[in-house]
């Protein structure tokens, strides 16, 4: 058996008309699926990414505050460097 290097996926175009949609699915199944297939549930699902729809960005710090924090950290690093210098 040879390894499969391609992704395995199917794309069946969705049609709003349920009859045409079912015909497209059946045509795909007849063309590509050789084993018997049974519908367990006739459910059409949609995945909703709530992070995209309901995303609320957090307020960012001002540039001045960030620069003050950097200056304070640089001063602290300078003091630590002086403390460990031999």
PDB file of N, CA and C in Angstrom, residues 2-71:
ATOM      1  N   UNK A   2       0.592   2.197  -0.829  1.00  0.00           N
ATOM      2  CA  UNK A   2       1.398   3.419  -0.910  1.00  0.00           C
ATOM      3  C   UNK A   2       0.853   4.465   0.060  1.00  0.00           C
ATOM      4  N   UNK A   3       1.744   5.280   0.641  1.00  0.00           N
ATOM      5  CA  UNK A   3       1.268   6.322   1.567  1.00  0.00           C
ATOM      6  C   UNK A   3       0.494   7.403   0.823  1.00  0.00           C
ATOM      7  N   UNK A   4      -0.447   7.976   1.520  1.00  0.00           N
ATOM      8  CA  UNK A   4      -1.277   9.023   0.942  1.00  0.00           C
ATOM      9  C   UNK A   4      -0.710  10.377   1.349  1.00  0.00           C
ATOM     10  N   UNK A   5      -0.202  11.123   0.386  1.00  0.00           N
ATOM     11  CA  UNK A   5       0.416  12.412   0.670  1.00  0.00           C
ATOM     12  C   UNK A   5      -0.532  13.581   0.470  1.00  0.00           C
ATOM     13  N   UNK A   6      -1.724  13.329  -0.001  1.00  0.00           N
ATOM     14  CA  UNK A   6      -2.681  14.400  -0.221  1.00  0.00           C
ATOM     15  C   UNK A   6      -3.708  14.415   0.895  1.00  0.00           C
ATOM     16  N   UNK A   7      -4.219  15.588   1.177  1.00  0.00           N
ATOM     17  CA  UNK A   7      -5.292  15.695   2.165  1.00  0.00           C
ATOM     18  C   UNK A   7      -6.550  15.057   1.603  1.00  0.00           C
ATOM     19  N   UNK A   8      -7.299  14.455   2.476  1.00  0.00           N
ATOM     20  CA  UNK A   8      -8.535  13.808   2.068  1.00  0.00           C
ATOM     21  C   UNK A   8      -9.697  14.719   2.437  1.00  0.00           C
ATOM     22  N   UNK A   9     -10.333  15.313   1.452  1.00  0.00           N
ATOM     23  CA  UNK A   9     -11.468  16.180   1.714  1.00  0.00           C
ATOM     24  C   UNK A   9     -12.401  16.144   0.513  1.00  0.00           C
ATOM     25  N   UNK A  10     -13.617  16.484   0.760  1.00  0.00           N
ATOM     26  CA  UNK A  10     -14.625  16.548  -0.290  1.00  0.00           C
ATOM     27  C   UNK A  10     -15.258  17.927  -0.262  1.00  0.00           C
ATOM     28  N   UNK A  11     -15.552  18.426  -1.436  1.00  0.00           N
ATOM     29  CA  UNK A  11     -16.244  19.704  -1.533  1.00  0.00           C
ATOM     30  C   UNK A  11     -17.477  19.472  -2.387  1.00  0.00           C
ATOM     31  N   UNK A  12     -18.630  19.616  -1.754  1.00  0.00           N
ATOM     32  CA  UNK A  12     -19.892  19.489  -2.467  1.00  0.00           C
ATOM     33  C   UNK A  12     -20.568  20.848  -2.357  1.00  0.00           C
ATOM     34  N   UNK A  13     -20.734  21.538  -3.473  1.00  0.00           N
ATOM     35  CA  UNK A  13     -21.355  22.865  -3.409  1.00  0.00           C
ATOM     36  C   UNK A  13     -22.747  22.804  -2.780  1.00  0.00           C
ATOM     37  N   UNK A  14     -23.027  23.750  -1.892  1.00  0.00           N
ATOM     38  CA  UNK A  14     -24.311  23.810  -1.211  1.00  0.00           C
ATOM     39  C   UNK A  14     -25.280  24.636  -2.038  1.00  0.00           C
ATOM     40  N   UNK A  15     -26.498  24.135  -2.156  1.00  0.00           N
ATOM     41  CA  UNK A  15     -27.539  24.845  -2.877  1.00  0.00           C
ATOM     42  C   UNK A  15     -28.695  25.084  -1.912  1.00  0.00           C
ATOM     43  N   UNK A  16     -29.299  26.258  -1.950  1.00  0.00           N
ATOM     44  CA  UNK A  16     -30.405  26.569  -1.037  1.00  0.00           C
ATOM     45  C   UNK A  16     -31.636  25.716  -1.320  1.00  0.00           C
ATOM     46  N   UNK A  17     -31.784  25.287  -2.556  1.00  0.00           N
ATOM     47  CA  UNK A  17     -32.901  24.413  -2.912  1.00  0.00           C
ATOM     48  C   UNK A  17     -32.572  23.012  -2.420  1.00  0.00           C
ATOM     49  N   UNK A  18     -33.363  22.480  -1.513  1.00  0.00           N
ATOM     50  CA  UNK A  18     -33.046  21.193  -0.890  1.00  0.00           C
ATOM     51  C   UNK A  18     -33.042  20.047  -1.897  1.00  0.00           C
ATOM     52  N   UNK A  19     -33.890  20.116  -2.930  1.00  0.00           N
ATOM     53  CA  UNK A  19     -33.923  19.043  -3.931  1.00  0.00           C
ATOM     54  C   UNK A  19     -32.622  19.036  -4.734  1.00  0.00           C
ATOM     55  N   UNK A  20     -32.191  20.216  -5.195  1.00  0.00           N
ATOM     56  CA  UNK A  20     -30.936  20.296  -5.946  1.00  0.00           C
ATOM     57  C   UNK A  20     -29.745  19.946  -5.070  1.00  0.00           C
ATOM     58  N   UNK A  21     -29.796  20.348  -3.804  1.00  0.00           N
ATOM     59  CA  UNK A  21     -28.727  20.025  -2.869  1.00  0.00           C
ATOM     60  C   UNK A  21     -28.620  18.508  -2.686  1.00  0.00           C
ATOM     61  N   UNK A  22     -29.745  17.845  -2.499  1.00  0.00           N
ATOM     62  CA  UNK A  22     -29.745  16.392  -2.329  1.00  0.00           C
ATOM     63  C   UNK A  22     -29.249  15.697  -3.601  1.00  0.00           C
ATOM     64  N   UNK A  23     -29.617  16.227  -4.772  1.00  0.00           N
ATOM     65  CA  UNK A  23     -29.155  15.653  -6.029  1.00  0.00           C
ATOM     66  C   UNK A  23     -27.632  15.783  -6.163  1.00  0.00           C
ATOM     67  N   UNK A  24     -27.078  16.915  -5.746  1.00  0.00           N
ATOM     68  CA  UNK A  24     -25.618  17.109  -5.800  1.00  0.00           C
ATOM     69  C   UNK A  24     -24.914  16.132  -4.878  1.00  0.00           C
ATOM     70  N   UNK A  25     -25.466  15.923  -3.693  1.00  0.00           N
ATOM     71  CA  UNK A  25     -24.873  14.971  -2.748  1.00  0.00           C
ATOM     72  C   UNK A  25     -24.936  13.562  -3.314  1.00  0.00           C
ATOM     73  N   UNK A  26     -26.082  13.184  -3.847  1.00  0.00           N
ATOM     74  CA  UNK A  26     -26.227  11.840  -4.403  1.00  0.00           C
ATOM     75  C   UNK A  26     -25.311  11.628  -5.607  1.00  0.00           C
ATOM     76  N   UNK A  27     -25.142  12.649  -6.457  1.00  0.00           N
ATOM     77  CA  UNK A  27     -24.234  12.535  -7.598  1.00  0.00           C
ATOM     78  C   UNK A  27     -22.796  12.359  -7.129  1.00  0.00           C
ATOM     79  N   UNK A  28     -22.407  13.092  -6.095  1.00  0.00           N
ATOM     80  CA  UNK A  28     -21.062  12.951  -5.531  1.00  0.00           C
ATOM     81  C   UNK A  28     -20.866  11.552  -4.961  1.00  0.00           C
ATOM     82  N   UNK A  29     -21.854  11.080  -4.207  1.00  0.00           N
ATOM     83  CA  UNK A  29     -21.751   9.754  -3.588  1.00  0.00           C
ATOM     84  C   UNK A  29     -21.635   8.671  -4.666  1.00  0.00           C
ATOM     85  N   UNK A  30     -22.430   8.788  -5.728  1.00  0.00           N
ATOM     86  CA  UNK A  30     -22.394   7.783  -6.789  1.00  0.00           C
ATOM     87  C   UNK A  30     -21.041   7.787  -7.506  1.00  0.00           C
ATOM     88  N   UNK A  31     -20.434   8.961  -7.632  1.00  0.00           N
ATOM     89  CA  UNK A  31     -19.182   9.071  -8.366  1.00  0.00           C
ATOM     90  C   UNK A  31     -17.968   8.631  -7.538  1.00  0.00           C
ATOM     91  N   UNK A  32     -17.926   8.990  -6.238  1.00  0.00           N
ATOM     92  CA  UNK A  32     -16.713   8.802  -5.450  1.00  0.00           C
ATOM     93  C   UNK A  32     -16.801   7.762  -4.340  1.00  0.00           C
ATOM     94  N   UNK A  33     -17.973   7.412  -3.878  1.00  0.00           N
ATOM     95  CA  UNK A  33     -18.099   6.517  -2.727  1.00  0.00           C
ATOM     96  C   UNK A  33     -18.515   5.135  -3.214  1.00  0.00           C
ATOM     97  N   UNK A  34     -17.680   4.141  -2.879  1.00  0.00           N
ATOM     98  CA  UNK A  34     -17.980   2.791  -3.363  1.00  0.00           C
ATOM     99  C   UNK A  34     -18.654   1.928  -2.291  1.00  0.00           C
ATOM    100  N   UNK A  35     -18.443   2.255  -1.015  1.00  0.00           N
ATOM    101  CA  UNK A  35     -19.065   1.478   0.053  1.00  0.00           C
ATOM    102  C   UNK A  35     -20.497   1.958   0.276  1.00  0.00           C
ATOM    103  N   UNK A  36     -21.364   1.092   0.791  1.00  0.00           N
ATOM    104  CA  UNK A  36     -22.736   1.528   1.084  1.00  0.00           C
ATOM    105  C   UNK A  36     -22.735   2.655   2.128  1.00  0.00           C
ATOM    106  N   UNK A  37     -23.638   3.574   1.955  1.00  0.00           N
ATOM    107  CA  UNK A  37     -23.716   4.723   2.847  1.00  0.00           C
ATOM    108  C   UNK A  37     -25.145   4.884   3.323  1.00  0.00           C
ATOM    109  N   UNK A  38     -25.293   5.177   4.624  1.00  0.00           N
ATOM    110  CA  UNK A  38     -26.615   5.425   5.184  1.00  0.00           C
ATOM    111  C   UNK A  38     -26.594   6.766   5.906  1.00  0.00           C
ATOM    112  N   UNK A  39     -27.670   7.506   5.751  1.00  0.00           N
ATOM    113  CA  UNK A  39     -27.807   8.740   6.507  1.00  0.00           C
ATOM    114  C   UNK A  39     -28.254   8.396   7.915  1.00  0.00           C
ATOM    115  N   UNK A  40     -27.457   8.815   8.906  1.00  0.00           N
ATOM    116  CA  UNK A  40     -27.841   8.573  10.291  1.00  0.00           C
ATOM    117  C   UNK A  40     -28.780   9.676  10.767  1.00  0.00           C
ATOM    118  N   UNK A  41     -28.457  10.892  10.431  1.00  0.00           N
ATOM    119  CA  UNK A  41     -29.307  12.028  10.773  1.00  0.00           C
ATOM    120  C   UNK A  41     -29.252  12.996   9.614  1.00  0.00           C
ATOM    121  N   UNK A  42     -30.344  13.600   9.311  1.00  0.00           N
ATOM    122  CA  UNK A  42     -30.362  14.586   8.231  1.00  0.00           C
ATOM    123  C   UNK A  42     -30.288  15.973   8.858  1.00  0.00           C
ATOM    124  N   UNK A  43     -29.080  16.348   9.293  1.00  0.00           N
ATOM    125  CA  UNK A  43     -28.877  17.616   9.981  1.00  0.00           C
ATOM    126  C   UNK A  43     -27.876  18.445   9.191  1.00  0.00           C
ATOM    127  N   UNK A  44     -28.215  19.681   8.930  1.00  0.00           N
ATOM    128  CA  UNK A  44     -27.290  20.599   8.290  1.00  0.00           C
ATOM    129  C   UNK A  44     -26.751  21.495   9.385  1.00  0.00           C
ATOM    130  N   UNK A  45     -25.442  21.497   9.573  1.00  0.00           N
ATOM    131  CA  UNK A  45     -24.842  22.262  10.656  1.00  0.00           C
ATOM    132  C   UNK A  45     -23.988  23.394  10.142  1.00  0.00           C
ATOM    133  N   UNK A  46     -23.809  24.381  10.994  1.00  0.00           N
ATOM    134  CA  UNK A  46     -22.984  25.532  10.670  1.00  0.00           C
ATOM    135  C   UNK A  46     -22.094  25.807  11.866  1.00  0.00           C
ATOM    136  N   UNK A  47     -20.807  26.023  11.609  1.00  0.00           N
ATOM    137  CA  UNK A  47     -19.887  26.364  12.679  1.00  0.00           C
ATOM    138  C   UNK A  47     -19.775  27.879  12.753  1.00  0.00           C
ATOM    139  N   UNK A  48     -19.983  28.426  13.934  1.00  0.00           N
ATOM    140  CA  UNK A  48     -19.918  29.875  14.125  1.00  0.00           C
ATOM    141  C   UNK A  48     -18.721  30.177  15.014  1.00  0.00           C
ATOM    142  N   UNK A  49     -17.827  30.997  14.518  1.00  0.00           N
ATOM    143  CA  UNK A  49     -16.679  31.411  15.307  1.00  0.00           C
ATOM    144  C   UNK A  49     -17.089  32.656  16.094  1.00  0.00           C
ATOM    145  N   UNK A  50     -17.394  32.460  17.376  1.00  0.00           N
ATOM    146  CA  UNK A  50     -17.883  33.560  18.201  1.00  0.00           C
ATOM    147  C   UNK A  50     -16.810  34.604  18.465  1.00  0.00           C
ATOM    148  N   UNK A  51     -15.530  34.216  18.349  1.00  0.00           N
ATOM    149  CA  UNK A  51     -14.470  35.201  18.553  1.00  0.00           C
ATOM    150  C   UNK A  51     -14.483  36.249  17.458  1.00  0.00           C
ATOM    151  N   UNK A  52     -14.852  35.875  16.255  1.00  0.00           N
ATOM    152  CA  UNK A  52     -14.905  36.850  15.166  1.00  0.00           C
ATOM    153  C   UNK A  52     -16.161  37.717  15.256  1.00  0.00           C
ATOM    154  N   UNK A  53     -17.277  37.112  15.597  1.00  0.00           N
ATOM    155  CA  UNK A  53     -18.541  37.838  15.588  1.00  0.00           C
ATOM    156  C   UNK A  53     -18.666  38.766  16.795  1.00  0.00           C
ATOM    157  N   UNK A  54     -18.298  38.274  17.963  1.00  0.00           N
ATOM    158  CA  UNK A  54     -18.507  39.044  19.187  1.00  0.00           C
ATOM    159  C   UNK A  54     -17.203  39.549  19.799  1.00  0.00           C
ATOM    160  N   UNK A  55     -16.159  39.688  19.001  1.00  0.00           N
ATOM    161  CA  UNK A  55     -14.865  40.114  19.511  1.00  0.00           C
ATOM    162  C   UNK A  55     -14.919  41.565  19.958  1.00  0.00           C
ATOM    163  N   UNK A  56     -14.453  41.816  21.177  1.00  0.00           N
ATOM    164  CA  UNK A  56     -14.358  43.178  21.697  1.00  0.00           C
ATOM    165  C   UNK A  56     -12.907  43.410  22.110  1.00  0.00           C
ATOM    166  N   UNK A  57     -12.189  44.260  21.385  1.00  0.00           N
ATOM    167  CA  UNK A  57     -10.774  44.469  21.708  1.00  0.00           C
ATOM    168  C   UNK A  57     -10.608  45.147  23.062  1.00  0.00           C
ATOM    169  N   UNK A  58      -9.529  44.781  23.737  1.00  0.00           N
ATOM    170  CA  UNK A  58      -9.224  45.406  25.022  1.00  0.00           C
ATOM    171  C   UNK A  58      -8.575  46.765  24.787  1.00  0.00           C
ATOM    172  N   UNK A  59      -8.794  47.671  25.705  1.00  0.00           N
ATOM    173  CA  UNK A  59      -8.171  48.996  25.598  1.00  0.00           C
ATOM    174  C   UNK A  59      -6.669  48.858  25.821  1.00  0.00           C
ATOM    175  N   UNK A  60      -5.893  49.486  24.965  1.00  0.00           N
ATOM    176  CA  UNK A  60      -4.436  49.408  25.046  1.00  0.00           C
ATOM    177  C   UNK A  60      -3.893  50.548  25.903  1.00  0.00           C
ATOM    178  N   UNK A  61      -2.701  50.308  26.460  1.00  0.00           N
ATOM    179  CA  UNK A  61      -2.038  51.353  27.234  1.00  0.00           C
ATOM    180  C   UNK A  61      -1.575  52.450  26.293  1.00  0.00           C
ATOM    181  N   UNK A  62      -1.476  53.655  26.809  1.00  0.00           N
ATOM    182  CA  UNK A  62      -0.981  54.766  25.988  1.00  0.00           C
ATOM    183  C   UNK A  62       0.521  54.600  25.793  1.00  0.00           C
ATOM    184  N   UNK A  63       1.036  55.231  24.762  1.00  0.00           N
ATOM    185  CA  UNK A  63       2.456  55.144  24.443  1.00  0.00           C
ATOM    186  C   UNK A  63       3.292  55.711  25.593  1.00  0.00           C
ATOM    187  N   UNK A  64       2.818  56.776  26.199  1.00  0.00           N
ATOM    188  CA  UNK A  64       3.562  57.393  27.301  1.00  0.00           C
ATOM    189  C   UNK A  64       3.713  56.420  28.477  1.00  0.00           C
ATOM    190  N   UNK A  65       2.629  55.696  28.802  1.00  0.00           N
ATOM    191  CA  UNK A  65       2.693  54.726  29.898  1.00  0.00           C
ATOM    192  C   UNK A  65       3.676  53.604  29.582  1.00  0.00           C
ATOM    193  N   UNK A  66       3.668  53.134  28.351  1.00  0.00           N
ATOM    194  CA  UNK A  66       4.584  52.056  27.954  1.00  0.00           C
ATOM    195  C   UNK A  66       6.027  52.543  28.046  1.00  0.00           C
ATOM    196  N   UNK A  67       6.286  53.767  27.581  1.00  0.00           N
ATOM    197  CA  UNK A  67       7.645  54.308  27.651  1.00  0.00           C
ATOM    198  C   UNK A  67       8.104  54.477  29.103  1.00  0.00           C
ATOM    199  N   UNK A  68       7.184  54.887  30.001  1.00  0.00           N
ATOM    200  CA  UNK A  68       7.533  55.011  31.425  1.00  0.00           C
ATOM    201  C   UNK A  68       7.878  53.640  32.016  1.00  0.00           C
ATOM    202  N   UNK A  69       7.107  52.616  31.660  1.00  0.00           N
ATOM    203  CA  UNK A  69       7.386  51.264  32.156  1.00  0.00           C
ATOM    204  C   UNK A  69       8.739  50.765  31.652  1.00  0.00           C
ATOM    205  N   UNK A  70       9.050  51.047  30.388  1.00  0.00           N
ATOM    206  CA  UNK A  70      10.340  50.630  29.831  1.00  0.00           C
ATOM    207  C   UNK A  70      11.484  51.346  30.553  1.00  0.00           C
ATOM    208  N   UNK A  71      11.324  52.637  30.800  1.00  0.00           N
ATOM    209  CA  UNK A  71      12.366  53.399  31.503  1.00  0.00           C
ATOM    210  C   UNK A  71      12.561  52.852  32.917  1.00  0.00           C
TER     211      UNK A  71
END
